[in-house]
């Protein structure tokens, strides 16, 4: 059913009409520094510009370094990470911060801004995160740029309890006014539940490289079949060999077309 997002220029760049989004994140350095296989992020982008993807998740530095490349590939969407959290290894004492303004994001021509919503942090930091996200959403409304919020428990094992808690934090992101929720794949049933409850685009993150290519593709298919409007898959592709990564992306692209149902 059409809603207020249906005529949004930027939302229709992030989410195409004929397929689920297939976004390759290369913004990891903002939080983790020099990540293996992502030492030269713009070179990674150039590799995947040749593949059947729909866009990239980037940082300000990557946007500045890839302006010419993206000008030559105007169909590619860009989601800009505008905050960071340090250190992820000690979330109870760590601190988050906005690192790029919404106005700068618009000036750089990106299509969406993304913020973390870590929840295994102290109560003061939770309050500050909600405040920051609320302020960003208010500013984004003025510029008509969508906001993606990512509920996450930093550096925590993916237990059933953590997965359930992430669903609860997704609701907080929704109530703060998020246009899109990005969540680590919680399984097909939980994905379908979240899609139905929130009724805004849900995108599923791939997480760290683990398992074989078949398990990754199965998760992508399950997520999109359950109603996810896109997948954000980085380490599970660019930490593979170039040949295998190309094969995996090709299969993901097929799935994003064959299993997609538009829900906004």
Short mmCIF file of C-alpha atoms in Angstrom, two decimals:
data_model
loop_
_atom_site.label_atom_id
_atom_site.label_comp_id
_atom_site.label_asym_id
_atom_site.label_seq_id
_atom_site.Cartn_x
_atom_site.Cartn_y
_atom_site.Cartn_z
CA UNK A 1 0.00 0.00 0.00
CA UNK A 2 1.31 3.45 -0.91
CA UNK A 3 2.20 5.73 1.97
CA UNK A 4 4.01 9.00 2.50
CA UNK A 5 7.30 7.43 1.42
CA UNK A 6 6.03 6.46 -2.01
CA UNK A 7 6.70 9.84 -3.60
CA UNK A 8 9.92 10.56 -1.69
CA UNK A 9 12.78 11.14 -4.13
CA UNK A 10 15.51 9.85 -1.85
CA UNK A 11 13.56 6.86 -0.54
CA UNK A 12 12.99 5.80 -4.12
CA UNK A 13 16.71 5.98 -4.75
CA UNK A 14 17.46 3.78 -1.74
CA UNK A 15 14.62 1.37 -2.54
CA UNK A 16 13.89 0.66 -6.17
CA UNK A 17 10.54 -0.46 -7.44
CA UNK A 18 11.66 -3.73 -9.00
CA UNK A 19 13.98 -5.23 -6.39
CA UNK A 20 15.10 -5.20 -2.80
CA UNK A 21 18.05 -2.98 -1.99
CA UNK A 22 21.47 -4.64 -2.11
CA UNK A 23 23.78 -2.25 -0.28
CA UNK A 24 27.48 -2.87 0.28
CA UNK A 25 28.71 -1.17 3.48
CA UNK A 26 32.29 0.11 3.43
CA UNK A 27 32.03 2.53 6.37
CA UNK A 28 33.54 0.16 8.94
CA UNK A 29 36.70 2.23 9.41
CA UNK A 30 34.70 4.93 11.17
CA UNK A 31 34.37 2.67 14.22
CA UNK A 32 36.90 -0.12 13.74
CA UNK A 33 39.77 1.55 11.92
CA UNK A 34 41.76 -0.49 9.41
CA UNK A 35 39.56 -3.53 8.78
CA UNK A 36 41.08 -6.51 6.90
CA UNK A 37 40.13 -6.47 3.19
CA UNK A 38 38.89 -2.88 3.58
CA UNK A 39 42.23 -1.13 3.94
CA UNK A 40 41.47 0.84 0.75
CA UNK A 41 37.67 1.37 0.86
CA UNK A 42 37.31 3.31 -2.38
CA UNK A 43 39.10 0.52 -4.24
CA UNK A 44 36.56 -1.89 -2.77
CA UNK A 45 33.78 0.41 -3.96
CA UNK A 46 35.23 0.45 -7.45
CA UNK A 47 35.23 -3.36 -7.50
CA UNK A 48 31.58 -3.53 -6.54
CA UNK A 49 30.48 -0.73 -8.85
CA UNK A 50 30.92 -3.36 -11.55
CA UNK A 51 28.54 -5.74 -9.76
CA UNK A 52 24.74 -5.84 -9.63
CA UNK A 53 24.34 -3.87 -6.40
CA UNK A 54 22.09 -0.89 -5.66
CA UNK A 55 24.33 1.24 -3.46
CA UNK A 56 26.87 1.68 -0.70
CA UNK A 57 26.99 2.59 2.97
CA UNK A 58 29.75 5.14 3.35
CA UNK A 59 31.52 7.63 5.60
CA UNK A 60 32.22 11.30 4.89
CA UNK A 61 35.80 10.59 3.84
CA UNK A 62 34.67 7.93 1.37
CA UNK A 63 32.07 10.29 -0.12
CA UNK A 64 34.75 12.92 -0.71
CA UNK A 65 37.18 10.40 -2.20
CA UNK A 66 34.64 8.76 -4.52
CA UNK A 67 32.81 11.78 -5.94
CA UNK A 68 33.93 11.19 -9.51
CA UNK A 69 33.25 7.45 -9.36
CA UNK A 70 29.70 7.97 -8.13
CA UNK A 71 29.04 10.80 -10.59
CA UNK A 72 29.70 8.22 -13.29
CA UNK A 73 27.32 5.74 -11.62
CA UNK A 74 24.32 7.94 -10.75
CA UNK A 75 21.95 5.02 -10.13
CA UNK A 76 23.93 3.99 -7.06
CA UNK A 77 22.38 5.05 -3.75
CA UNK A 78 24.54 6.19 -0.84
CA UNK A 79 23.70 5.81 2.84
CA UNK A 80 25.93 7.99 5.01
CA UNK A 81 26.93 6.94 8.52
CA UNK A 82 26.82 10.18 10.52
CA UNK A 83 27.71 8.91 13.99
CA UNK A 84 30.21 6.62 15.69
CA UNK A 85 30.77 4.87 19.01
CA UNK A 86 34.06 4.18 20.78
CA UNK A 87 35.16 1.75 22.04
CA UNK A 88 32.87 -1.05 20.93
CA UNK A 89 34.82 -3.41 23.19
CA UNK A 90 33.71 -1.52 26.31
CA UNK A 91 30.20 -0.36 25.53
CA UNK A 92 29.29 0.22 29.17
CA UNK A 93 31.83 3.06 29.36
CA UNK A 94 31.99 4.06 25.69
CA UNK A 95 30.55 7.17 24.09
CA UNK A 96 28.70 7.89 20.88
CA UNK A 97 28.91 11.08 18.87
CA UNK A 98 27.50 12.70 15.75
CA UNK A 99 30.36 13.16 13.29
CA UNK A 100 28.55 14.68 10.29
CA UNK A 101 25.58 17.05 10.19
CA UNK A 102 22.40 16.42 8.22
CA UNK A 103 23.04 19.63 6.29
CA UNK A 104 26.48 18.37 5.25
CA UNK A 105 24.93 15.06 4.20
CA UNK A 106 22.49 16.89 1.94
CA UNK A 107 25.28 19.06 0.55
CA UNK A 108 27.27 15.92 -0.31
CA UNK A 109 24.28 14.55 -2.22
CA UNK A 110 23.72 11.33 -0.27
CA UNK A 111 20.31 9.66 -0.16
CA UNK A 112 19.96 8.64 3.48
CA UNK A 113 21.69 9.09 6.83
CA UNK A 114 22.30 6.25 9.28
CA UNK A 115 22.77 6.23 13.04
CA UNK A 116 23.51 3.51 15.54
CA UNK A 117 21.23 2.86 18.50
CA UNK A 118 23.43 0.78 20.84
CA UNK A 119 21.56 -0.45 23.89
CA UNK A 120 24.11 -2.30 26.03
CA UNK A 121 25.36 1.09 27.19
CA UNK A 122 24.84 2.99 30.44
CA UNK A 123 21.57 4.82 31.04
CA UNK A 124 23.08 8.26 30.49
CA UNK A 125 24.35 7.17 27.07
CA UNK A 126 20.93 5.74 26.19
CA UNK A 127 19.36 9.11 26.92
CA UNK A 128 21.99 10.89 24.85
CA UNK A 129 21.46 8.52 21.92
CA UNK A 130 17.71 9.06 21.94
CA UNK A 131 18.29 12.82 22.11
CA UNK A 132 20.79 12.74 19.22
CA UNK A 133 18.55 10.60 17.05
CA UNK A 134 15.54 12.81 17.77
CA UNK A 135 17.51 15.91 16.79
CA UNK A 136 18.78 14.29 13.59
CA UNK A 137 15.27 13.19 12.62
CA UNK A 138 13.99 16.72 13.19
CA UNK A 139 16.75 18.18 11.01
CA UNK A 140 16.26 15.49 8.37
CA UNK A 141 12.57 16.36 8.02
CA UNK A 142 13.54 19.88 6.96
CA UNK A 143 15.77 18.50 4.21
CA UNK A 144 13.48 15.58 3.30
CA UNK A 145 16.24 13.01 3.76
CA UNK A 146 15.38 9.63 5.28
CA UNK A 147 16.96 8.42 8.51
CA UNK A 148 18.04 4.82 9.06
CA UNK A 149 18.44 3.68 12.66
CA UNK A 150 20.39 0.57 13.63
CA UNK A 151 19.54 -1.04 16.99
CA UNK A 152 22.51 -3.04 18.18
CA UNK A 153 24.09 -4.67 21.20
CA UNK A 154 27.77 -3.93 20.69
CA UNK A 155 30.28 -6.76 20.91
CA UNK A 156 27.67 -9.20 22.23
CA UNK A 157 27.08 -12.81 21.11
CA UNK A 158 23.98 -13.37 18.97
CA UNK A 159 21.98 -15.28 21.57
CA UNK A 160 18.17 -15.63 21.41
CA UNK A 161 17.92 -13.18 24.30
CA UNK A 162 19.98 -10.53 22.49
CA UNK A 163 17.99 -11.01 19.29
CA UNK A 164 14.74 -10.47 21.19
CA UNK A 165 16.15 -7.37 22.87
CA UNK A 166 17.22 -5.94 19.50
CA UNK A 167 13.63 -6.24 18.34
CA UNK A 168 12.57 -4.23 21.37
CA UNK A 169 15.17 -1.55 20.64
CA UNK A 170 13.97 -1.46 17.01
CA UNK A 171 10.63 -0.32 18.42
CA UNK A 172 12.40 2.51 20.25
CA UNK A 173 14.01 3.57 16.96
CA UNK A 174 10.60 3.50 15.30
CA UNK A 175 9.05 5.63 18.01
CA UNK A 176 11.88 8.14 17.74
CA UNK A 177 10.81 8.59 14.11
CA UNK A 178 13.15 6.40 12.06
CA UNK A 179 12.21 6.00 8.40
CA UNK A 180 14.18 2.76 8.04
CA UNK A 181 15.33 0.18 10.58
CA UNK A 182 18.54 -1.74 9.94
CA UNK A 183 18.89 -4.86 12.05
CA UNK A 184 21.20 -7.87 12.10
CA UNK A 185 19.21 -10.77 10.66
CA UNK A 186 17.10 -12.17 13.55
CA UNK A 187 15.71 -15.11 11.57
CA UNK A 188 12.78 -15.22 9.13
CA UNK A 189 10.00 -15.38 11.72
CA UNK A 190 11.32 -12.44 13.74
CA UNK A 191 11.91 -10.47 10.53
CA UNK A 192 8.33 -11.04 9.39
CA UNK A 193 7.09 -10.01 12.83
CA UNK A 194 9.09 -6.78 12.78
CA UNK A 195 8.02 -5.97 9.23
CA UNK A 196 4.36 -6.40 10.15
CA UNK A 197 4.56 -4.50 13.45
CA UNK A 198 6.50 -1.44 12.32
CA UNK A 199 5.30 -1.10 8.73
CA UNK A 200 8.35 0.88 7.64
CA UNK A 201 11.19 -0.48 5.49
CA UNK A 202 13.34 -3.02 7.34
CA UNK A 203 16.81 -3.81 6.01
CA UNK A 204 18.87 -6.71 7.28
CA UNK A 205 22.59 -6.54 7.99
CA UNK A 206 24.89 -9.41 7.13
CA UNK A 207 27.30 -9.08 10.02
CA UNK A 208 30.82 -10.58 10.15
CA UNK A 209 32.09 -13.20 7.76
CA UNK A 210 30.96 -16.62 8.99
CA UNK A 211 29.81 -19.83 7.44
CA UNK A 212 29.95 -20.69 3.76
CA UNK A 213 28.42 -18.81 0.86
CA UNK A 214 25.35 -21.05 0.86
CA UNK A 215 24.43 -20.08 4.42
CA UNK A 216 24.84 -16.39 3.58
CA UNK A 217 22.60 -16.72 0.53
CA UNK A 218 20.04 -18.66 2.53
CA UNK A 219 19.87 -15.88 5.11
CA UNK A 220 19.45 -13.25 2.38
CA UNK A 221 16.66 -15.24 0.75
CA UNK A 222 14.92 -15.85 4.09
CA UNK A 223 15.15 -12.16 5.01
CA UNK A 224 13.71 -10.85 1.75
CA UNK A 225 11.04 -13.55 1.61
CA UNK A 226 10.02 -12.46 5.12
CA UNK A 227 9.47 -8.89 3.93
CA UNK A 228 12.82 -7.15 4.38
CA UNK A 229 13.16 -4.38 1.82
CA UNK A 230 16.88 -4.79 1.47
CA UNK A 231 20.10 -6.30 2.73
CA UNK A 232 23.30 -4.56 3.81
CA UNK A 233 26.10 -7.06 3.25
CA UNK A 234 29.78 -6.14 3.52
CA UNK A 235 32.22 -8.47 5.28
CA UNK A 236 30.32 -11.51 4.02
CA UNK A 237 31.23 -10.48 0.47
CA UNK A 238 34.35 -8.30 0.37
CA UNK A 239 36.24 -10.53 2.82
CA UNK A 240 35.86 -13.40 0.36
CA UNK A 241 38.09 -13.87 -2.67
CA UNK A 242 37.13 -11.58 -5.59
CA UNK A 243 35.89 -14.52 -7.64
CA UNK A 244 33.70 -15.91 -4.86
CA UNK A 245 32.48 -12.43 -3.91
CA UNK A 246 31.33 -11.82 -7.48
CA UNK A 247 29.44 -15.12 -7.52
CA UNK A 248 27.80 -14.41 -4.15
CA UNK A 249 26.75 -10.90 -5.20
CA UNK A 250 25.30 -12.26 -8.44
CA UNK A 251 23.18 -14.75 -6.52
CA UNK A 252 22.11 -12.09 -4.01
CA UNK A 253 21.07 -9.84 -6.87
CA UNK A 254 18.90 -12.61 -8.31
CA UNK A 255 17.26 -13.15 -4.92
CA UNK A 256 16.59 -9.42 -4.50
CA UNK A 257 14.51 -9.53 -7.67
CA UNK A 258 12.81 -12.92 -7.39
CA UNK A 259 11.84 -12.84 -3.70
CA UNK A 260 11.03 -9.14 -3.26
CA UNK A 261 7.63 -7.76 -2.33
CA UNK A 262 7.44 -3.99 -2.04
CA UNK A 263 5.85 -3.01 1.27
CA UNK A 264 5.84 0.78 1.31
#
